mmCIF file of C-alpha atoms and ligand atoms in Angstrom:
data_model
loop_
_atom_site.group_PDB
_atom_site.id
_atom_site.type_symbol
_atom_site.label_atom_id
_atom_site.label_comp_id
_atom_site.label_asym_id
_atom_site.label_seq_id
_atom_site.Cartn_x
_atom_site.Cartn_y
_atom_site.Cartn_z
ATOM 1 C CA MET A 1 65.023 3.784 57.317
ATOM 2 C CA ASP A 2 62.105 1.655 58.307
ATOM 3 C CA VAL A 3 62.167 -0.785 55.461
ATOM 4 C CA THR A 4 60.132 -3.243 57.481
ATOM 5 C CA HIS A 5 57.039 -1.085 57.212
ATOM 6 C CA PRO A 6 54.477 -3.129 55.275
ATOM 7 C CA LEU A 7 53.840 -0.279 52.874
ATOM 8 C CA ALA A 8 57.556 -0.158 52.120
ATOM 9 C CA LYS A 9 57.515 -3.849 51.309
ATOM 10 C CA TRP A 10 54.341 -3.655 49.243
ATOM 11 C CA LEU A 11 55.691 -0.798 47.172
ATOM 12 C CA ASN A 12 59.262 -1.997 47.267
ATOM 13 C CA LYS A 13 60.460 1.396 48.506
ATOM 14 C CA ASN A 14 62.441 2.617 51.476
ATOM 15 C CA VAL A 15 60.208 4.837 53.497
ATOM 16 C CA LYS A 16 60.549 6.422 56.882
ATOM 17 C CA LEU A 17 57.094 7.861 57.304
ATOM 18 C CA PRO A 18 54.811 6.540 54.602
ATOM 19 C CA LEU A 19 52.827 9.382 53.126
ATOM 20 C CA ILE A 20 50.058 9.070 50.565
ATOM 21 C CA ALA A 21 49.121 12.441 49.081
ATOM 22 C CA GLY A 22 46.842 13.679 46.355
ATOM 23 C CA PRO A 23 43.583 15.445 45.744
ATOM 24 C CA CYS A 24 40.280 14.529 47.332
ATOM 25 C CA SER A 25 38.950 14.154 43.769
ATOM 26 C CA VAL A 26 40.563 13.827 40.396
ATOM 27 C CA GLU A 27 38.930 16.777 38.629
ATOM 28 C CA SER A 28 40.759 17.069 35.325
ATOM 29 C CA GLU A 29 43.838 15.755 33.583
ATOM 30 C CA ALA A 30 45.638 19.066 34.170
ATOM 31 C CA GLN A 31 44.697 19.346 37.861
ATOM 32 C CA MET A 32 45.857 15.788 38.514
ATOM 33 C CA MET A 33 49.118 16.242 36.647
ATOM 34 C CA GLU A 34 49.986 19.567 38.258
ATOM 35 C CA THR A 35 49.186 18.218 41.723
ATOM 36 C CA ALA A 36 51.210 15.054 41.099
ATOM 37 C CA ARG A 37 54.240 17.069 39.962
ATOM 38 C CA GLY A 38 54.024 19.279 43.043
ATOM 39 C CA ILE A 39 53.788 16.242 45.295
ATOM 40 C CA ALA A 40 56.672 14.492 43.580
ATOM 41 C CA ASP A 41 58.786 17.646 44.017
ATOM 42 C CA THR A 42 58.364 17.419 47.791
ATOM 43 C CA GLY A 43 60.079 14.030 47.604
ATOM 44 C CA MET A 44 57.957 12.928 50.548
ATOM 45 C CA ALA A 45 55.131 10.831 49.171
ATOM 46 C CA VAL A 46 55.199 7.111 48.469
ATOM 47 C CA ALA A 47 51.901 7.058 46.605
ATOM 48 C CA LEU A 48 49.445 9.333 44.904
ATOM 49 C CA ARG A 49 45.777 9.347 45.891
ATOM 50 C CA GLY A 50 42.810 10.558 43.881
ATOM 51 C CA GLY A 51 39.080 9.999 44.322
ATOM 52 C CA VAL A 52 37.274 9.049 41.152
ATOM 53 C CA TRP A 53 33.842 8.093 42.511
ATOM 54 C CA LYS A 54 32.954 10.389 45.375
ATOM 55 C CA PRO A 55 30.435 9.365 48.012
ATOM 56 C CA ARG A 56 28.874 12.715 48.899
ATOM 57 C CA THR A 57 26.516 13.400 51.750
ATOM 58 C CA LYS A 58 24.350 15.809 49.781
ATOM 59 C CA PRO A 59 23.040 15.037 46.291
ATOM 60 C CA GLY A 60 23.979 17.590 43.702
ATOM 61 C CA SER A 61 27.579 17.901 44.961
ATOM 62 C CA PHE A 62 30.425 16.929 42.660
ATOM 63 C CA GLU A 63 30.350 13.143 42.581
ATOM 64 C CA GLY A 64 33.566 12.472 40.716
ATOM 65 C CA ILE A 65 34.486 12.089 37.063
ATOM 66 C CA GLY A 66 34.380 8.293 37.060
ATOM 67 C CA VAL A 67 36.277 6.055 34.655
ATOM 68 C CA PRO A 68 38.162 8.721 32.593
ATOM 69 C CA ALA A 69 39.678 10.039 35.836
ATOM 70 C CA LEU A 70 41.272 6.643 36.476
ATOM 71 C CA ARG A 71 43.349 7.148 33.373
ATOM 72 C CA TRP A 72 44.393 10.665 34.428
ATOM 73 C CA LEU A 73 45.362 9.386 37.868
ATOM 74 C CA LYS A 74 47.437 6.545 36.471
ATOM 75 C CA GLN A 75 49.079 8.775 33.859
ATOM 76 C CA ALA A 76 50.052 11.284 36.535
ATOM 77 C CA GLY A 77 51.472 8.481 38.671
ATOM 78 C CA ASN A 78 53.490 7.127 35.755
ATOM 79 C CA GLU A 79 54.791 10.565 34.894
ATOM 80 C CA VAL A 80 56.129 11.225 38.400
ATOM 81 C CA GLY A 81 57.008 7.626 39.201
ATOM 82 C CA LEU A 82 54.522 7.075 42.018
ATOM 83 C CA PRO A 83 52.016 4.245 42.498
ATOM 84 C CA VAL A 84 48.385 5.363 42.653
ATOM 85 C CA ILE A 85 45.457 4.610 44.920
ATOM 86 C CA THR A 86 41.740 5.260 44.568
ATOM 87 C CA GLU A 87 38.507 4.568 46.432
ATOM 88 C CA VAL A 88 36.215 1.722 45.400
ATOM 89 C CA ALA A 89 32.683 1.219 46.668
ATOM 90 C CA ASN A 90 31.372 -1.658 44.552
ATOM 91 C CA ALA A 91 32.372 -4.459 42.181
ATOM 92 C CA TYR A 92 32.146 -2.232 39.119
ATOM 93 C CA HIS A 93 34.604 0.242 40.649
ATOM 94 C CA VAL A 94 36.994 -2.620 41.413
ATOM 95 C CA GLU A 95 36.767 -3.940 37.877
ATOM 96 C CA GLU A 96 37.429 -0.515 36.331
ATOM 97 C CA ALA A 97 40.244 0.336 38.770
ATOM 98 C CA LEU A 98 41.983 -2.968 38.016
ATOM 99 C CA LYS A 99 41.570 -2.413 34.277
ATOM 100 C CA ALA A 100 43.231 0.996 34.675
ATOM 101 C CA GLU A 101 46.099 -0.658 36.600
ATOM 102 C CA VAL A 102 45.563 1.323 39.765
ATOM 103 C CA ASP A 103 48.185 0.083 42.246
ATOM 104 C CA MET A 104 46.240 0.161 45.518
ATOM 105 C CA LEU A 105 42.622 0.559 46.585
ATOM 106 C CA TRP A 106 40.876 2.013 49.594
ATOM 107 C CA ILE A 107 37.416 1.428 50.940
ATOM 108 C CA GLY A 108 35.724 4.597 52.217
ATOM 109 C CA ALA A 109 34.106 5.214 55.587
ATOM 110 C CA ARG A 110 30.608 5.140 54.093
ATOM 111 C CA THR A 111 31.291 1.733 52.559
ATOM 112 C CA THR A 112 32.982 0.095 55.561
ATOM 113 C CA VAL A 113 29.719 0.529 57.476
ATOM 114 C CA ASN A 114 27.916 -1.833 55.110
ATOM 115 C CA PRO A 115 28.955 -5.506 55.107
ATOM 116 C CA PHE A 116 27.024 -6.113 51.841
ATOM 117 C CA TYR A 117 29.171 -3.568 49.983
ATOM 118 C CA VAL A 118 32.358 -4.813 51.600
ATOM 119 C CA GLN A 119 31.529 -8.400 50.692
ATOM 120 C CA GLU A 120 30.792 -7.379 47.098
ATOM 121 C CA ILE A 121 34.209 -5.696 46.899
ATOM 122 C CA ALA A 122 35.911 -8.663 48.563
ATOM 123 C CA ASP A 123 34.282 -11.050 46.050
ATOM 124 C CA ALA A 124 35.373 -8.864 43.134
ATOM 125 C CA LEU A 125 38.945 -8.983 44.462
ATOM 126 C CA GLU A 126 39.095 -12.748 44.854
ATOM 127 C CA GLY A 127 42.483 -13.941 43.603
ATOM 128 C CA VAL A 128 43.850 -10.420 42.989
ATOM 129 C CA ASP A 129 47.136 -9.415 44.609
ATOM 130 C CA ILE A 130 46.699 -5.748 45.447
ATOM 131 C CA PRO A 131 47.086 -3.742 48.672
ATOM 132 C CA VAL A 132 43.713 -2.659 50.062
ATOM 133 C CA TRP A 133 43.240 -0.015 52.739
ATOM 134 C CA VAL A 134 40.077 0.108 54.814
ATOM 135 C CA LYS A 135 38.934 3.385 56.331
ATOM 136 C CA ASN A 136 37.195 3.250 59.671
ATOM 137 C CA PRO A 137 33.397 3.238 59.483
ATOM 138 C CA ILE A 138 31.620 6.567 60.031
ATOM 139 C CA HIS A 139 30.652 5.597 63.570
ATOM 140 C CA PRO A 140 33.061 4.204 66.155
ATOM 141 C CA GLU A 141 32.380 0.504 65.845
ATOM 142 C CA VAL A 142 35.635 -1.403 65.689
ATOM 143 C CA GLY A 143 33.789 -4.618 64.779
ATOM 144 C CA LEU A 144 32.778 -3.239 61.368
ATOM 145 C CA TRP A 145 36.319 -2.075 60.688
ATOM 146 C CA LEU A 146 37.804 -5.422 61.621
ATOM 147 C CA GLY A 147 34.964 -7.258 59.844
ATOM 148 C CA ALA A 148 35.789 -5.487 56.575
ATOM 149 C CA LEU A 149 39.468 -6.442 56.906
ATOM 150 C CA GLU A 150 38.451 -10.038 57.623
ATOM 151 C CA ARG A 151 36.160 -10.211 54.584
ATOM 152 C CA LEU A 152 38.997 -9.019 52.358
ATOM 153 C CA HIS A 153 41.423 -11.402 54.011
ATOM 154 C CA SER A 154 39.032 -14.290 53.376
ATOM 155 C CA SER A 155 39.075 -13.356 49.682
ATOM 156 C CA GLY A 156 42.832 -13.835 49.651
ATOM 157 C CA ILE A 157 43.930 -10.208 50.063
ATOM 158 C CA GLN A 158 47.187 -10.361 52.010
ATOM 159 C CA LYS A 159 48.272 -6.729 51.843
ATOM 160 C CA LEU A 160 45.793 -5.110 54.164
ATOM 161 C CA GLY A 161 46.008 -1.731 55.846
ATOM 162 C CA ALA A 162 43.673 0.482 57.859
ATOM 163 C CA ILE A 163 43.064 4.211 57.640
ATOM 164 C CA HIS A 164 41.960 6.158 60.673
ATOM 165 C CA ARG A 165 39.832 9.108 59.439
ATOM 166 C CA GLY A 166 37.866 9.925 62.567
ATOM 167 C CA PHE A 167 34.216 9.486 63.454
ATOM 168 C CA TYR A 168 31.063 11.448 62.898
ATOM 169 C CA SER A 169 29.789 13.248 65.971
ATOM 170 C CA TYR A 170 26.596 15.230 66.297
ATOM 171 C CA GLN A 171 28.156 17.218 69.123
ATOM 172 C CA SER A 172 29.902 20.486 68.517
ATOM 173 C CA ASN A 173 33.563 19.716 67.906
ATOM 174 C CA PRO A 174 36.560 21.588 66.560
ATOM 175 C CA PHE A 175 37.108 18.719 64.121
ATOM 176 C CA ARG A 176 34.977 17.582 61.222
ATOM 177 C CA ASN A 177 35.317 14.024 62.503
ATOM 178 C CA GLU A 178 36.189 13.258 66.082
ATOM 179 C CA PRO A 179 39.533 11.396 66.279
ATOM 180 C CA LYS A 180 38.596 8.872 68.999
ATOM 181 C CA TRP A 181 42.110 7.411 68.803
ATOM 182 C CA GLU A 182 41.132 4.695 71.246
ATOM 183 C CA VAL A 183 39.194 2.953 68.458
ATOM 184 C CA SER A 184 42.337 2.508 66.379
ATOM 185 C CA PHE A 185 44.179 1.256 69.474
ATOM 186 C CA GLU A 186 41.512 -1.380 69.801
ATOM 187 C CA LEU A 187 41.925 -2.318 66.129
ATOM 188 C CA ARG A 188 45.656 -2.590 66.716
ATOM 189 C CA ARG A 189 45.040 -4.881 69.666
ATOM 190 C CA LEU A 190 42.718 -7.078 67.606
ATOM 191 C CA ALA A 191 44.801 -7.055 64.404
ATOM 192 C CA PRO A 192 48.379 -6.147 65.393
ATOM 193 C CA GLN A 193 49.809 -7.048 61.989
ATOM 194 C CA VAL A 194 47.680 -4.459 60.127
ATOM 195 C CA PRO A 195 49.401 -1.074 59.621
ATOM 196 C CA ILE A 196 47.204 1.894 60.496
ATOM 197 C CA ILE A 197 47.779 5.205 58.783
ATOM 198 C CA CYS A 198 46.031 8.411 59.718
ATOM 199 C CA ASP A 199 43.968 10.624 57.431
ATOM 200 C CA PRO A 200 44.257 13.989 59.201
ATOM 201 C CA SER A 201 42.430 15.776 56.371
ATOM 202 C CA HIS A 202 39.085 14.113 57.058
ATOM 203 C CA ILE A 203 39.566 14.326 60.824
ATOM 204 C CA ALA A 204 40.439 18.030 60.738
ATOM 205 C CA GLY A 205 38.055 19.232 58.048
ATOM 206 C CA LYS A 206 39.987 22.525 57.996
ATOM 207 C CA ARG A 207 43.525 22.957 56.788
ATOM 208 C CA GLU A 208 44.535 24.934 59.905
ATOM 209 C CA LEU A 209 43.960 21.882 62.093
ATOM 210 C CA ILE A 210 45.772 19.302 59.974
ATOM 211 C CA LYS A 211 49.183 19.785 61.542
ATOM 212 C CA GLU A 212 47.818 19.339 65.051
ATOM 213 C CA VAL A 213 46.126 16.090 64.020
ATOM 214 C CA CYS A 214 49.295 14.871 62.274
ATOM 215 C CA GLN A 215 51.340 15.547 65.372
ATOM 216 C CA SER A 216 48.865 13.653 67.562
ATOM 217 C CA GLY A 217 48.852 10.824 65.033
ATOM 218 C CA LEU A 218 52.621 10.671 65.094
ATOM 219 C CA ASP A 219 52.749 10.778 68.887
ATOM 220 C CA LEU A 220 50.200 7.999 69.022
ATOM 221 C CA GLY A 221 52.218 5.697 66.800
ATOM 222 C CA MET A 222 50.272 5.925 63.529
ATOM 223 C CA ASP A 223 52.168 4.161 60.737
ATOM 224 C CA GLY A 224 51.883 6.943 58.192
ATOM 225 C CA PHE A 225 49.518 9.493 56.688
ATOM 226 C CA MET A 226 47.112 10.046 53.842
ATOM 227 C CA ILE A 227 46.795 13.787 53.249
ATOM 228 C CA GLU A 228 44.542 15.503 50.734
ATOM 229 C CA THR A 229 46.723 17.707 48.568
ATOM 230 C CA HIS A 230 45.599 19.854 45.653
ATOM 231 C CA CYS A 231 47.398 22.259 43.322
ATOM 232 C CA ASN A 232 44.704 24.881 43.994
ATOM 233 C CA PRO A 233 42.849 23.871 47.178
ATOM 234 C CA ASP A 234 40.429 26.807 47.312
ATOM 235 C CA LYS A 235 39.111 25.877 43.882
ATOM 236 C CA ALA A 236 38.766 22.161 44.704
ATOM 237 C CA LEU A 237 35.441 20.616 43.698
ATOM 238 C CA SER A 238 35.251 18.595 46.931
ATOM 239 C CA ASP A 239 36.609 19.104 50.448
ATOM 240 C CA ALA A 240 38.162 22.463 49.524
ATOM 241 C CA ARG A 241 38.511 23.618 53.165
ATOM 242 C CA GLN A 242 40.723 20.710 54.137
ATOM 243 C CA GLN A 243 43.029 20.405 51.155
ATOM 244 C CA ILE A 244 46.543 21.833 51.144
ATOM 245 C CA THR A 245 49.066 22.662 48.453
ATOM 246 C CA PRO A 246 52.118 20.451 47.879
ATOM 247 C CA ALA A 247 54.332 23.234 49.289
ATOM 248 C CA HIS A 248 52.211 23.381 52.434
ATOM 249 C CA LEU A 249 52.381 19.596 52.668
ATOM 250 C CA LYS A 250 56.167 19.693 52.620
ATOM 251 C CA GLU A 251 56.359 22.403 55.259
ATOM 252 C CA LEU A 252 53.833 20.588 57.426
ATOM 253 C CA ILE A 253 55.624 17.242 57.346
ATOM 254 C CA GLN A 254 58.973 18.932 58.017
ATOM 255 C CA SER A 255 57.522 20.723 61.028
ATOM 256 C CA LEU A 256 56.347 17.536 62.741
ATOM 257 C CA GLU A 257 58.267 16.721 65.866
ATOM 258 C CA THR A 258 59.430 13.316 66.858
ATOM 259 C CA ARG A 259 58.770 13.395 70.554
ATOM 260 C CA SER A 260 60.837 12.194 73.459
ATOM 261 C CA GLU A 261 60.538 8.858 75.250
ATOM 262 C CA LEU A 262 58.159 10.197 77.856
ATOM 263 C CA ILE A 263 55.509 11.069 75.313
ATOM 264 C CA ASP A 264 55.950 7.714 73.627
ATOM 265 C CA ASP A 265 53.816 6.263 76.399
ATOM 266 C CA GLN A 266 50.687 5.543 74.384
ATOM 267 C CA ARG A 267 48.423 5.205 77.412
ATOM 268 C CA PHE A 268 49.508 8.611 78.707
ATOM 269 C CA ILE A 269 48.968 10.252 75.315
ATOM 270 C CA ALA A 270 45.632 8.570 74.800
ATOM 271 C CA ARG A 271 44.443 9.709 78.224
ATOM 272 C CA LEU A 272 45.660 13.254 77.557
ATOM 273 C CA GLU A 273 43.985 13.262 74.140
ATOM 274 C CA GLU A 274 40.761 11.995 75.622
ATOM 275 C CA LEU A 275 40.783 14.656 78.345
ATOM 276 C CA ARG A 276 41.658 17.405 75.887
ATOM 277 C CA GLY A 277 38.894 16.228 73.595
ATOM 278 C CA ARG A 278 36.445 16.588 76.461
ATOM 279 C CA ILE A 279 37.751 20.081 77.242
ATOM 280 C CA ASP A 280 37.422 21.059 73.569
ATOM 281 C CA LYS A 281 33.822 19.908 73.537
ATOM 282 C CA LEU A 282 33.010 21.731 76.759
ATOM 283 C CA ASP A 283 34.585 24.938 75.468
ATOM 284 C CA HIS A 284 32.453 24.721 72.361
ATOM 285 C CA ALA A 285 29.393 24.115 74.499
ATOM 286 C CA LEU A 286 30.338 27.181 76.588
ATOM 287 C CA LEU A 287 30.555 29.294 73.457
ATOM 288 C CA ASP A 288 27.243 27.923 72.207
ATOM 289 C CA ILE A 289 25.652 28.936 75.505
ATOM 290 C CA LEU A 290 27.236 32.377 75.344
ATOM 291 C CA ARG A 291 25.866 32.780 71.827
ATOM 292 C CA GLU A 292 22.395 31.890 73.064
ATOM 293 C CA ARG A 293 22.818 34.341 75.945
ATOM 294 C CA VAL A 294 23.701 37.130 73.516
ATOM 295 C CA SER A 295 20.515 36.426 71.532
ATOM 296 C CA ILE A 296 18.459 36.757 74.709
ATOM 297 C CA VAL A 297 20.280 39.985 75.580
ATOM 298 C CA GLU A 298 19.322 41.300 72.123
ATOM 299 C CA SER A 299 15.661 40.498 72.822
ATOM 300 C CA ILE A 300 15.917 42.191 76.222
ATOM 301 C CA SER A 301 17.241 45.312 74.564
ATOM 302 C CA GLU A 302 14.224 45.358 72.210
ATOM 303 C CA VAL A 303 11.810 45.016 75.123
ATOM 304 C CA LYS A 304 13.611 47.771 77.032
ATOM 305 C CA ALA A 305 13.546 50.057 73.997
ATOM 306 C CA GLU A 306 9.815 49.470 73.525
ATOM 307 C CA HIS A 307 9.171 50.509 77.108
ATOM 308 C CA GLN A 308 11.761 53.279 77.202
ATOM 309 C CA VAL A 309 13.667 51.580 80.017
ATOM 310 C CA LYS A 310 17.334 52.293 80.741
ATOM 311 C CA ILE A 311 19.892 49.687 79.654
ATOM 312 C CA PHE A 312 21.886 49.450 82.833
ATOM 313 C CA GLN A 313 19.943 48.513 85.941
ATOM 314 C CA MET A 314 22.159 48.634 88.991
ATOM 315 C CA LYS A 315 19.923 46.485 91.223
ATOM 316 C CA ARG A 316 19.667 43.731 88.653
ATOM 317 C CA TRP A 317 23.436 43.734 88.169
ATOM 318 C CA PHE A 318 24.139 43.376 91.922
ATOM 319 C CA LYS A 319 21.621 40.569 92.114
ATOM 320 C CA ILE A 320 23.235 38.738 89.189
ATOM 321 C CA LEU A 321 26.649 39.025 90.779
ATOM 322 C CA GLU A 322 25.496 37.790 94.164
ATOM 323 C CA ASN A 323 23.480 34.952 92.725
ATOM 324 C CA ARG A 324 26.270 33.724 90.409
ATOM 325 C CA GLU A 325 28.915 33.962 93.109
ATOM 326 C CA ASN A 326 26.759 31.948 95.502
ATOM 327 C CA TYR A 327 25.973 29.343 92.895
ATOM 328 C CA GLY A 328 29.656 29.187 91.912
ATOM 329 C CA GLU A 329 30.654 28.681 95.532
ATOM 330 C CA HIS A 330 28.141 25.888 95.810
ATOM 331 C CA LEU A 331 29.935 24.264 92.836
ATOM 332 C CA LEU A 332 33.284 24.804 94.577
ATOM 333 C CA LEU A 333 34.382 27.446 92.086
ATOM 334 C CA ASP A 334 36.566 30.312 93.253
ATOM 335 C CA PRO A 335 34.239 33.332 93.908
ATOM 336 C CA GLU A 336 36.838 35.737 92.550
ATOM 337 C CA PHE A 337 36.964 33.814 89.273
ATOM 338 C CA VAL A 338 33.153 33.821 89.044
ATOM 339 C CA HIS A 339 33.066 37.525 89.862
ATOM 340 C CA GLU A 340 35.560 38.390 87.132
ATOM 341 C CA LEU A 341 33.896 36.101 84.629
ATOM 342 C CA PHE A 342 30.487 37.696 85.125
ATOM 343 C CA GLN A 343 31.903 41.191 85.066
ATOM 344 C CA LEU A 344 33.191 40.386 81.613
ATOM 345 C CA ILE A 345 29.962 38.737 80.503
ATOM 346 C CA HIS A 346 27.877 41.593 81.846
ATOM 347 C CA LYS A 347 30.090 44.222 80.254
ATOM 348 C CA TYR A 348 29.622 42.468 76.927
ATOM 349 C CA SER A 349 25.831 42.335 77.451
ATOM 350 C CA ILE A 350 25.784 46.076 78.000
ATOM 351 C CA ASP A 351 27.851 46.615 74.841
ATOM 352 C CA VAL A 352 25.477 44.396 72.875
ATOM 353 C CA GLN A 353 22.468 46.349 74.171
ATOM 354 C CA ILE A 354 24.068 49.693 73.388
ATOM 355 C CA LYS A 355 24.816 48.538 69.854
ATOM 356 C CA ALA A 356 21.299 47.133 69.422
ATOM 357 C CA LEU A 357 19.749 50.369 70.671
ATOM 358 C CA GLN A 358 21.945 52.371 68.330
ATOM 359 C CA GLY A 359 20.817 50.137 65.466
ATOM 360 C CA GLN A 360 17.158 50.659 66.362
ATOM 361 C CA LYS A 361 17.668 54.438 66.493
ATOM 362 C CA ASP A 362 19.436 54.421 63.128
ATOM 363 C CA LEU A 363 16.561 52.450 61.632
ATOM 364 C CA SER A 364 13.912 54.824 62.955
ATOM 365 C CA SER A 365 15.754 57.994 61.903
HETATM 366 C C1 PEP B 401 38.040 10.676 50.749
HETATM 367 O O1 PEP B 401 39.100 10.133 51.125
HETATM 368 O O2 PEP B 401 38.004 11.611 49.950
HETATM 369 C C2 PEP B 401 36.774 10.247 51.381
HETATM 370 C C3 PEP B 401 35.608 10.403 50.799
HETATM 371 O O3 PEP B 401 36.986 9.776 52.588
HETATM 372 P P1 PEP B 401 36.027 9.173 53.744
HETATM 373 O O4 PEP B 401 35.553 7.860 53.247
HETATM 374 O O5 PEP B 401 36.992 9.074 54.877
HETATM 375 O O6 PEP B 401 34.942 10.173 54.017
HETATM 376 MN MN1 MN B 402 37.838 14.057 50.675
#
């Protein structure tokens, strides 16, 4: 039992792998209670999360219930015997959360980016003894993350933690937010006493990817997890795609592997993660290009149909093959690999054209 974990001390609980679980948003008294009971039944969580004021990218989305939800969150926590945590983004939120006796607070990614908001929260917390968790800012700037922790520390907050929830990227990515683990390593270097837990839900964005992110987080020495958990994820009013049921949460945590010594080498893992991240991006870019190629093939099939030209043109195909093999060789790629790859791509182009032609015929008949 790692009783030295700061979260264990703050909550006065023995915890091995601190886990905070709960819905993205508190939606109703019943939803919060049912979710809390499910989470408590797993026996794995040390605290219950629930968003009450939701910072949403698009206006018109569900923006949280506000103050009444604080009561539902706290009631659910009391019922199952778990402390509760919610997000605050301004002084009013802090005041209301403290009134409702919320046990811990977190500052969201969209708030950490703005020192004015962080300072307002820090001022509102002056003299209050409560654990505060700071999520990384939306973009990978460790200075803002550390700056927020420092502002809170200057206000007298001693129980400070960080939450790694990934970073916005405009590039195509399998994840909703790119992990960029190296940023949390840098925070650890700059503030070694601050525990960093991982929020795989906001990194993954899809429930299928959460386990993979958790495993990476564990391998990379994260101090715990915050996982969005909902009694009926598909019906969730926010972040439905990334929420999981309490039963799924239990299964997921049980399936995590504690890796051997070799993989405990953080530099090795970070390098591997970085390289894999680059491969993931390239593979997405490849698929994007293939998609664009298919669209052009569809246009070609229209032009051919208009001019009554045959789909398969032997000369063109031989030229493509020769040209791609030569270019591949110039790039030091194995000609056989390039040959096979283009055979496959070309076969698919022909299939696409046949289908398109069929569609045109069906339309005209
Ligand atoms: C959340 O935890 O529901 C949330 C809004 O998170 P973030 O600030 O990481 O986007
Ligand atoms: Mn969320």
